[in-house]
Tab-separated table of C-alpha atoms in Angstrom:
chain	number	residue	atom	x	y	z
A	1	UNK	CA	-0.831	-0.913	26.246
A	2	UNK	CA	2.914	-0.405	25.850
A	3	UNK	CA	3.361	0.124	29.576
A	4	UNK	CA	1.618	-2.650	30.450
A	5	UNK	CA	4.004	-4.887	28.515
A	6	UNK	CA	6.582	-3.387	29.840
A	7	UNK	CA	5.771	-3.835	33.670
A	8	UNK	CA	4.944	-7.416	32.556
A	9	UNK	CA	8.222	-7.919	30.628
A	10	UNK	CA	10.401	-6.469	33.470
A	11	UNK	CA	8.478	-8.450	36.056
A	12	UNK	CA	8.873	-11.671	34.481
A	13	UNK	CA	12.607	-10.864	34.347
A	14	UNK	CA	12.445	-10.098	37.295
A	15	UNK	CA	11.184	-13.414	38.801
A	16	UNK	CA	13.523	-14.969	37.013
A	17	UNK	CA	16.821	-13.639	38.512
A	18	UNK	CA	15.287	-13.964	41.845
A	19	UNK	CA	14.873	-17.727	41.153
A	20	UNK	CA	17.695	-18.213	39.969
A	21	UNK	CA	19.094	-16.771	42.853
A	22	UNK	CA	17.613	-18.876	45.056
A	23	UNK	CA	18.592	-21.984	43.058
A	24	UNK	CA	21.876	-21.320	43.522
A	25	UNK	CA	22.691	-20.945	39.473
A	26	UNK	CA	23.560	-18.037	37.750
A	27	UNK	CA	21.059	-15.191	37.092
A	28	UNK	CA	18.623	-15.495	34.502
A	29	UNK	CA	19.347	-12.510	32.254
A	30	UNK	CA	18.930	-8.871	32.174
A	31	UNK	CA	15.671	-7.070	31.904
A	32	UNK	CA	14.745	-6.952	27.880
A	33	UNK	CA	12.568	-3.855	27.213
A	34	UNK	CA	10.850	-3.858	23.919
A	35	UNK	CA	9.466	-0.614	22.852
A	36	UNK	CA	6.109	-1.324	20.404
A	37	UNK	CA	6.011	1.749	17.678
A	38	UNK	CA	4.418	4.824	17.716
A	39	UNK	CA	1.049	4.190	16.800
A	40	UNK	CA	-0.880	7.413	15.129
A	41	UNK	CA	-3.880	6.539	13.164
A	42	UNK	CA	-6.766	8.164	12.124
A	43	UNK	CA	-10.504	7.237	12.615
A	44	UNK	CA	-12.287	6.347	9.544
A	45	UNK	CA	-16.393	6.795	9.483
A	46	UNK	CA	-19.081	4.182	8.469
A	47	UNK	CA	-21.045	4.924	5.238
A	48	UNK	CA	-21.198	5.125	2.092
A	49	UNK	CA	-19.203	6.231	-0.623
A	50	UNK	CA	-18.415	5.975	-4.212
A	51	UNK	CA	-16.188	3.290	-5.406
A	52	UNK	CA	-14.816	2.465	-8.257
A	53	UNK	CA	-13.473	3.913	-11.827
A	54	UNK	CA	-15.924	6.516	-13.794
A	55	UNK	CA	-15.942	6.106	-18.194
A	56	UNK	CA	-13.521	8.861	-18.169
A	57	UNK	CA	-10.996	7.571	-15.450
A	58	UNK	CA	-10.926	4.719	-17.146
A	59	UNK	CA	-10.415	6.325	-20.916
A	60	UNK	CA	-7.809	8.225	-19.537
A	61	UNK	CA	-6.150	5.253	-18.035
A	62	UNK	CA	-6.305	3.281	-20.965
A	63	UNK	CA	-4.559	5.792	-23.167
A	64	UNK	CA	-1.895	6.544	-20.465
A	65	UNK	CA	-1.224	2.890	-20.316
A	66	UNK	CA	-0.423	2.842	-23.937
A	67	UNK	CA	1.684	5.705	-23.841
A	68	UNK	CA	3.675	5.017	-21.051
A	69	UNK	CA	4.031	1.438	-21.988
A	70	UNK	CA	4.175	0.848	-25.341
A	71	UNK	CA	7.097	-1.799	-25.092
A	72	UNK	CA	4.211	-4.232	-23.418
A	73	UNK	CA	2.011	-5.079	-26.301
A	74	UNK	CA	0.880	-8.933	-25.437
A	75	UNK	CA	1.856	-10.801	-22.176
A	76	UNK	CA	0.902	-14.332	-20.816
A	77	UNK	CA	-1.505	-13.879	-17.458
A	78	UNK	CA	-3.425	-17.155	-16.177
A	79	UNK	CA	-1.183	-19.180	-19.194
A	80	UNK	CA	-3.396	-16.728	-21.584
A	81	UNK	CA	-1.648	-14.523	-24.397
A	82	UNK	CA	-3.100	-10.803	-23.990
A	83	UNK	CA	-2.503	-7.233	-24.986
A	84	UNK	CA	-1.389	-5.718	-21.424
A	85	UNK	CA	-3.295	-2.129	-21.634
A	86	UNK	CA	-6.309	-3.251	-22.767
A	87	UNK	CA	-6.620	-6.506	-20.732
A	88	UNK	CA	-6.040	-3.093	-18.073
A	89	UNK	CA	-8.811	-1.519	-19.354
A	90	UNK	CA	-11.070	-4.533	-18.892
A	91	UNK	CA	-10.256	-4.874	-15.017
A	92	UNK	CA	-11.148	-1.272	-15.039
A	93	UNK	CA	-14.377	-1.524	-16.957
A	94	UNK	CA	-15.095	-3.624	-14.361
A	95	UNK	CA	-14.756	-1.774	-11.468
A	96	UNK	CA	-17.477	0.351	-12.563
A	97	UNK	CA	-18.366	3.118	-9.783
A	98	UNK	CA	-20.935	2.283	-7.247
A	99	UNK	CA	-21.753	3.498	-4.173
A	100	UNK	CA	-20.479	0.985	-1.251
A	101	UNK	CA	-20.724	1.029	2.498
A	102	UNK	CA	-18.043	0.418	4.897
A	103	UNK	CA	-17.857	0.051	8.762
A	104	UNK	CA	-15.994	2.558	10.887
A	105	UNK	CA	-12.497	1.631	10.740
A	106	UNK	CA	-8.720	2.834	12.249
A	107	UNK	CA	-6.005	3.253	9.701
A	108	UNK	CA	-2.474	4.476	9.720
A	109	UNK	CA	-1.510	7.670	8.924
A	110	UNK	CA	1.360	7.062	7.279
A	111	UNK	CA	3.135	4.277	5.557
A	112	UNK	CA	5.340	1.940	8.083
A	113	UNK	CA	9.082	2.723	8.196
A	114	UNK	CA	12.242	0.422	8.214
A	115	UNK	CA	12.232	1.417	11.733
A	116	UNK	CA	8.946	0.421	12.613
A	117	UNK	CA	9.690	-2.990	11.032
A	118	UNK	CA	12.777	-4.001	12.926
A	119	UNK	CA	11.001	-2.839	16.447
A	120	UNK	CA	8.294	-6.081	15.731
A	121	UNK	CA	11.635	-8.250	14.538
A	122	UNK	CA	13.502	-7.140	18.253
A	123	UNK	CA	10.410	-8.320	19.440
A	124	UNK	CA	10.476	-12.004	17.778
A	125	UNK	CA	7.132	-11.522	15.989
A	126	UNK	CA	8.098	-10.460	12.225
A	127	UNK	CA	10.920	-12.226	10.003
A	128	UNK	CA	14.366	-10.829	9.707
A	129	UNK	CA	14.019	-11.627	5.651
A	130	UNK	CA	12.693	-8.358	4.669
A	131	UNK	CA	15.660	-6.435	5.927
A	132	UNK	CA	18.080	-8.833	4.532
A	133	UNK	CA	16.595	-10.049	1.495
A	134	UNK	CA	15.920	-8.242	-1.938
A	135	UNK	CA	17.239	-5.051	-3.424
A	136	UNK	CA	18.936	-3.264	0.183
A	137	UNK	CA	19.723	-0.066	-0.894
A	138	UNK	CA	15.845	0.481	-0.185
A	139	UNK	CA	16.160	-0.381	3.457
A	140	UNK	CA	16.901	2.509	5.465
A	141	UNK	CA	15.585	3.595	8.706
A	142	UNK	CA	13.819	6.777	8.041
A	143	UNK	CA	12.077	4.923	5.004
A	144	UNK	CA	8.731	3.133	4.334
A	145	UNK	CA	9.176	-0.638	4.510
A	146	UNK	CA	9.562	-2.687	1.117
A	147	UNK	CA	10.842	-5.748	-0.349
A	148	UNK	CA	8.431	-7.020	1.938
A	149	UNK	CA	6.004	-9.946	1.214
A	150	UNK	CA	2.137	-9.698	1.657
A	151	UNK	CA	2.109	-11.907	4.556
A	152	UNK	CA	5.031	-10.347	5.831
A	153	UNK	CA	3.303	-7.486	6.126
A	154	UNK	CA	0.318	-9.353	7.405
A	155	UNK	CA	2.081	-10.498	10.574
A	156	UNK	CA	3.178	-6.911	11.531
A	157	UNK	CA	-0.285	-5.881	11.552
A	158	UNK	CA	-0.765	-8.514	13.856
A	159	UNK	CA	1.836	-7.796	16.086
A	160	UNK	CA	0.174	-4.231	15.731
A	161	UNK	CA	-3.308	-5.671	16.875
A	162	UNK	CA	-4.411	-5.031	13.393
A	163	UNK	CA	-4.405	-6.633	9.664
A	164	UNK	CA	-4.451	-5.091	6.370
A	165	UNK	CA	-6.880	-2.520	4.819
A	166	UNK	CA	-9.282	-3.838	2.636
A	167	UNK	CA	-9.460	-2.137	-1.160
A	168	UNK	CA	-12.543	-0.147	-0.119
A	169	UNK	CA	-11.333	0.263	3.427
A	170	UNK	CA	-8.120	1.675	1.494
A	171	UNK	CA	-10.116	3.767	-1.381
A	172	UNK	CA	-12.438	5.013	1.381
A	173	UNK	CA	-9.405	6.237	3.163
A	174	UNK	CA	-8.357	7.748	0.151
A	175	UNK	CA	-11.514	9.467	-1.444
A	176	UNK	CA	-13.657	10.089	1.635
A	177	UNK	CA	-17.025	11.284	0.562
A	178	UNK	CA	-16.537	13.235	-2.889
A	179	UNK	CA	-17.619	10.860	-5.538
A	180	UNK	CA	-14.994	12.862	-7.866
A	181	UNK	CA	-12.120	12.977	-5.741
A	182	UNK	CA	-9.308	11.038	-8.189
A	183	UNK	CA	-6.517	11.570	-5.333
A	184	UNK	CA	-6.417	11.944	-1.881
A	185	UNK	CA	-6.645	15.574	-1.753
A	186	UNK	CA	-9.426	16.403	-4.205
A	187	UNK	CA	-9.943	16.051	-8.392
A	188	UNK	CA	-6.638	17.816	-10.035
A	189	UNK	CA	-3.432	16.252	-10.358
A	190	UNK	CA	-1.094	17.943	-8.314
A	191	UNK	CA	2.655	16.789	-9.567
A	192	UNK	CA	4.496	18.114	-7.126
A	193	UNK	CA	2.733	16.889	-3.686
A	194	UNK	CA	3.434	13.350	-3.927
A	195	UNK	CA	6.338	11.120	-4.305
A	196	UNK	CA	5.756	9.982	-8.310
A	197	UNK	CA	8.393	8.696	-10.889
A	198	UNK	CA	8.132	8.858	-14.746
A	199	UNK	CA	7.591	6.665	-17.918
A	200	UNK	CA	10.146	3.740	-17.847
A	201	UNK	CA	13.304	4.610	-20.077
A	202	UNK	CA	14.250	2.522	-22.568
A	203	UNK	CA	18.122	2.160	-21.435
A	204	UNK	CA	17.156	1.282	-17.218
A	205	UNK	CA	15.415	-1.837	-18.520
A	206	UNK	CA	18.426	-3.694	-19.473
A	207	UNK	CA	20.269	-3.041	-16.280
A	208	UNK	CA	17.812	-3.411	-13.387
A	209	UNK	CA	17.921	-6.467	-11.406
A	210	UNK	CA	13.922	-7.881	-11.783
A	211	UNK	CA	13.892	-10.650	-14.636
A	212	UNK	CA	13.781	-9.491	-18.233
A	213	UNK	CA	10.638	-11.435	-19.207
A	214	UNK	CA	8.237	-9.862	-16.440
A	215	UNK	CA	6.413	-6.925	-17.104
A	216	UNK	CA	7.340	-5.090	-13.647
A	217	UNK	CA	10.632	-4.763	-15.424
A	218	UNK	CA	8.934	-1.932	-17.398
A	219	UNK	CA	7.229	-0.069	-14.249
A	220	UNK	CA	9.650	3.021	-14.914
A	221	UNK	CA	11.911	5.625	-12.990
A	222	UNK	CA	12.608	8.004	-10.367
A	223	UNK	CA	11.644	11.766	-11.016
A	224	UNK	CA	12.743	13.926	-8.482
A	225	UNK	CA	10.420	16.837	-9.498
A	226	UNK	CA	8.601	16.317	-7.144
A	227	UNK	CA	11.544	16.625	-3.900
A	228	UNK	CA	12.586	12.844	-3.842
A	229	UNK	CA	14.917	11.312	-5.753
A	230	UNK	CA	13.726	7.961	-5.119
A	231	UNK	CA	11.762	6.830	-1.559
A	232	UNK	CA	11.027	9.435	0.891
A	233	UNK	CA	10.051	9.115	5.029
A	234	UNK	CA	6.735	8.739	5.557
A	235	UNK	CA	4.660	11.861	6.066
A	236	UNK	CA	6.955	14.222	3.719
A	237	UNK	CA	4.005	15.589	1.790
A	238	UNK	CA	1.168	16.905	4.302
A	239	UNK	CA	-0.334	19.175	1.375
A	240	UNK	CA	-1.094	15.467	-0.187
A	241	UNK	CA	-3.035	14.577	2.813
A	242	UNK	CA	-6.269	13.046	2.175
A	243	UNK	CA	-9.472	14.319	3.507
A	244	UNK	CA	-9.360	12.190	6.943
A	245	UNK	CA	-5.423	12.815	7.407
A	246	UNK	CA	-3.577	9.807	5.641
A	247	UNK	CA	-0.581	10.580	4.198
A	248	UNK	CA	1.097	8.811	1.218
A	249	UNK	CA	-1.765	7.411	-0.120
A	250	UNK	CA	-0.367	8.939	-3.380
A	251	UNK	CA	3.006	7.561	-4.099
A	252	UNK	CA	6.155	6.917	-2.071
A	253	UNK	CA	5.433	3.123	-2.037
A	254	UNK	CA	2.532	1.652	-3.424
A	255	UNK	CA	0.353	-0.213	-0.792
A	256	UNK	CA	-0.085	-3.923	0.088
A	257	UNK	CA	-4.302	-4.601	0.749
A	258	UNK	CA	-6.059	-7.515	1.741
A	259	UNK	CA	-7.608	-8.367	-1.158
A	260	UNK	CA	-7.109	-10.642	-3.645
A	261	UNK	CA	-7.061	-10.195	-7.213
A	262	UNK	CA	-9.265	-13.279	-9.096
A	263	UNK	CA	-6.966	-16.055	-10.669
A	264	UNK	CA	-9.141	-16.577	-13.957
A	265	UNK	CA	-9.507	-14.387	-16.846
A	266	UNK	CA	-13.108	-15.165	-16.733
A	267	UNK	CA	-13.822	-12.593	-13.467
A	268	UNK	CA	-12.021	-9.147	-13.446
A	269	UNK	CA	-12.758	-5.941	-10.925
A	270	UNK	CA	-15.338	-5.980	-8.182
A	271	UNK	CA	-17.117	-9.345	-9.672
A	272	UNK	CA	-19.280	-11.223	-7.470
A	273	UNK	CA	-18.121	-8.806	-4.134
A	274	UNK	CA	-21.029	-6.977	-2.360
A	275	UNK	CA	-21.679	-3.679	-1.947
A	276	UNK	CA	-21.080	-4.068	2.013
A	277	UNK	CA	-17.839	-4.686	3.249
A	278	UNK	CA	-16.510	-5.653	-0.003
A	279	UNK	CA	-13.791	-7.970	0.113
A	280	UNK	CA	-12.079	-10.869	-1.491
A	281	UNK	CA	-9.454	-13.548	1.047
A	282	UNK	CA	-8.876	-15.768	-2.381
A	283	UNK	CA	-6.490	-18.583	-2.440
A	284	UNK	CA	-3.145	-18.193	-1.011
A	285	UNK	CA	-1.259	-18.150	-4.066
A	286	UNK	CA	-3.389	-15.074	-5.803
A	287	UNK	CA	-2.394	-11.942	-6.701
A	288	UNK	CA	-2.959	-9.614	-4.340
A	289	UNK	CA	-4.275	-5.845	-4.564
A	290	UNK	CA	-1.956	-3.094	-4.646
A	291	UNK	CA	-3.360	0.535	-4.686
A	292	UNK	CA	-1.773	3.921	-4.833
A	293	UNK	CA	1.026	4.103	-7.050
A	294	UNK	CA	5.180	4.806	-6.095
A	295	UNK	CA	7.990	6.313	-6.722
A	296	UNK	CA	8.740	4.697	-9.254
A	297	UNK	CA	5.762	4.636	-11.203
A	298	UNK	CA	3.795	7.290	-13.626
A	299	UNK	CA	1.489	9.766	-11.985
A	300	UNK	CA	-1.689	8.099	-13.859
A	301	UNK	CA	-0.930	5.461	-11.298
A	302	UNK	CA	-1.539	6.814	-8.339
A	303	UNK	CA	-5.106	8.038	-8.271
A	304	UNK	CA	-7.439	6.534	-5.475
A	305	UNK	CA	-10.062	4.715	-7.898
A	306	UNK	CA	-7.547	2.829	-9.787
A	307	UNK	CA	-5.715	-0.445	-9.635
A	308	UNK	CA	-2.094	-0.510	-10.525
A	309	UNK	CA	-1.728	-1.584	-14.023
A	310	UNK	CA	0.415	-4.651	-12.604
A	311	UNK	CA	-1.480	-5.761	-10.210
A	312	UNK	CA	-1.620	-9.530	-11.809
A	313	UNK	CA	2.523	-9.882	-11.102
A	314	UNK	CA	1.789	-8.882	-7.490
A	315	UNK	CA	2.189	-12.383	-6.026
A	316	UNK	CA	1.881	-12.502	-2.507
A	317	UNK	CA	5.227	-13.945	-1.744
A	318	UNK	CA	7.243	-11.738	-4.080
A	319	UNK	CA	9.267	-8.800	-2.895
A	320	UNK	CA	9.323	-5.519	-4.741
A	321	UNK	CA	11.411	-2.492	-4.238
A	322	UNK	CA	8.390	-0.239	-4.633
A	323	UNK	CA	5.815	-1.662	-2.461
A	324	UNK	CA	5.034	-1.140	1.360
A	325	UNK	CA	1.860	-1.150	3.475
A	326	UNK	CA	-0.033	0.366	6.157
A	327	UNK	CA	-1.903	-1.254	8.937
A	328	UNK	CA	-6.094	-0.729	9.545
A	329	UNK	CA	-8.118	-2.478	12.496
A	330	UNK	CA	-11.375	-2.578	12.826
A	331	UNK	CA	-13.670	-0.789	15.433
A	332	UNK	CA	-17.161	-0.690	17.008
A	333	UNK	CA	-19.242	2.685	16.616
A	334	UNK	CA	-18.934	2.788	20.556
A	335	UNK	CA	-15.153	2.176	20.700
A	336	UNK	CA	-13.092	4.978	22.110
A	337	UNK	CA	-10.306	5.455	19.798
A	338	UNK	CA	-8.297	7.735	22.090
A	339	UNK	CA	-4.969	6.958	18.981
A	340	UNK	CA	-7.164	8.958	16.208
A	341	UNK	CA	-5.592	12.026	14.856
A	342	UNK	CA	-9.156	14.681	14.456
A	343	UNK	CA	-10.089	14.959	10.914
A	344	UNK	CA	-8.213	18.242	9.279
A	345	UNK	CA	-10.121	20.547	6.941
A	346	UNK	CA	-9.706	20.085	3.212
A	347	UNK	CA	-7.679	23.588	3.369
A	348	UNK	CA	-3.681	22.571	2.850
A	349	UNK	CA	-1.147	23.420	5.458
A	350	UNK	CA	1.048	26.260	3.884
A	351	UNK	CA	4.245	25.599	2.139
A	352	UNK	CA	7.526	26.928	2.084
């Protein structure tokens, strides 16, 4: 595909000087050659698989939540006073596992960069806003993209040829077919092979630049345990692959899906989606879902069954220092998908 565009780019340029040759004006221009990404992805099956938070995810969850913020005890969501961890534990109860089928689906492998990002603004299809606006010491080449809206990140998967996960095209990604899997690479919390941060300290939250009266201002900090001190490039942690070969789908940046979160404290979790190709477009000013936890969030966070405990404050035009994406498209069973990395075996490249 991308030398196609290019014969047709330098072609049309092409024409152009010669016509304005023969005109008699000056030449049109010089030949533009825009280079689309680098696009590795990985083949996702159709089937079925489990979905959704267990009793004990959730218990553990809840009790996290009020240990790691216990400065949040009652916030206002849909103009309604309520205790933040347990209105948490609600959404959860309400994602109660079931089994779910999805179709066959391409996904990246690994987050998109800064770089990735300005090759579709050369190209005049994304907004120059991202890379200008919000907190810029997060905007550097070798890094995932943030500060970058939901339908931002939207119209580089279009420019892609592809759109946004779903939440179970994302958790399917994620957990693959072992109904206990809580992170990408199996059931035990590995600390040290993904890019997490730490409980929020108390003296940060007076000097960071998101307003005082939201709750993302108590999401928390960097812990460089783990290798990075705050963001890392995509793909740094290949032992925290999951079991088709994402990468990242535990920490670095949280992750931008398609779905929206309900507007009404009536409906929480998965209510009123089917068990097929679950998904929810809502209205263009909800919340949308955002799965997989950061750098700058607690480990509890980043396990593939749960929500993040914010995920109400994730309005789709907001920008957030700790939130990228990754793009998905979707195939037929009969499409070649020459792109797809093979699926790796659940055994851990070695470390050094």
């Amino acid at each position: 595909m991308r030398s196609g565009l290019l014969a047709a780019l330098s072609l049309l340029a092409a024409s152009g000087h010669a016509q304005g040759n023969a005109d008699g004006g000056a030449p049109a221009g010089r030949v533009v050659r825009i280079e689309l990404p680098r696009r590795v992805e990985v083949r996702i099956p159709s089937g079925k698989f489990w979905m959704g938070v267990d009793e004990q995810s959730r218990n553990t969850a809840r009790t996290l939540c009020n240990e790691y913020y216990p400065a949040i005890n009652a916030v206002t969501i849909s103009n309604q006073r309520v205790n933040f961890c347990e209105d948490y534990f609600d959404d959860l109860t309400a994602m109660e596992s079931r089994e779910v089928y999805v179709d066959s689906f391409m996904i990246d492998r690994d987050e998109v960069s800064v770089e990735d990002y300005r090759a579709c603004v050369a190209a005049g299809s994304c907004t120059l806003d991202p890379l200008v606006a919000g907190d810029e010491r997060y905007i550097q080449s070798g890094w995932p993209m943030v500060n970058v809206t939901w339908g931002e990140s939207k119209d580089y998967c279009r420019w892609r040829g592809g759109r946004l996960p779903t939440e179970a095209e994302w958790e399917r990604a994620a957990r693959g077919d072992d109904p206990g899997a809580s992170f990408p690479w199996g059931d035990k919390e590995q600390s040290n092979d993904y890019n997490h941060g730490q409980p929020r300290a108390h003296a940060m939250r007076n000097i960071d630049r998101v307003p005082a009266q939201t709750p993302i201002q108590f999401l928390g900090d960097p812990d460089d345990s783990d290798g990075a001190q705050i963001l890392a490039p995509p793909g740094s942690y290949p032992w925290g692959e999951g079991p088709f070969g994402t990468r990242d789908q535990a920490g670095n940046v949280a992750e931008w899906t398609a779905d929206a979160m309900f507007a009404t404290p009536d409906k929480k979790g998965y209510f009123g989606l089917p068990a097929s190709n679950p998904r929810r477009d809502g209205g263009i000013h909800d919340p949308r879902i955002v799965r997989g936890g950061s750098w700058r969030q607690p480990t509890f966070i980043a396990r593939s069954n749960l929500r993040d405990p914010f995920a109400k404050e994730y309005d789709p035009n907001r920008r957030f220092s700790h939130v990228g994406f990754r793009c998905a498209r979707s195939i037929t069973p009969t499409t070649a998908a020459p792109s797809a990395e093979p699926a790796p075996a659940r055994a851990k490249p070695g470390r050094d």
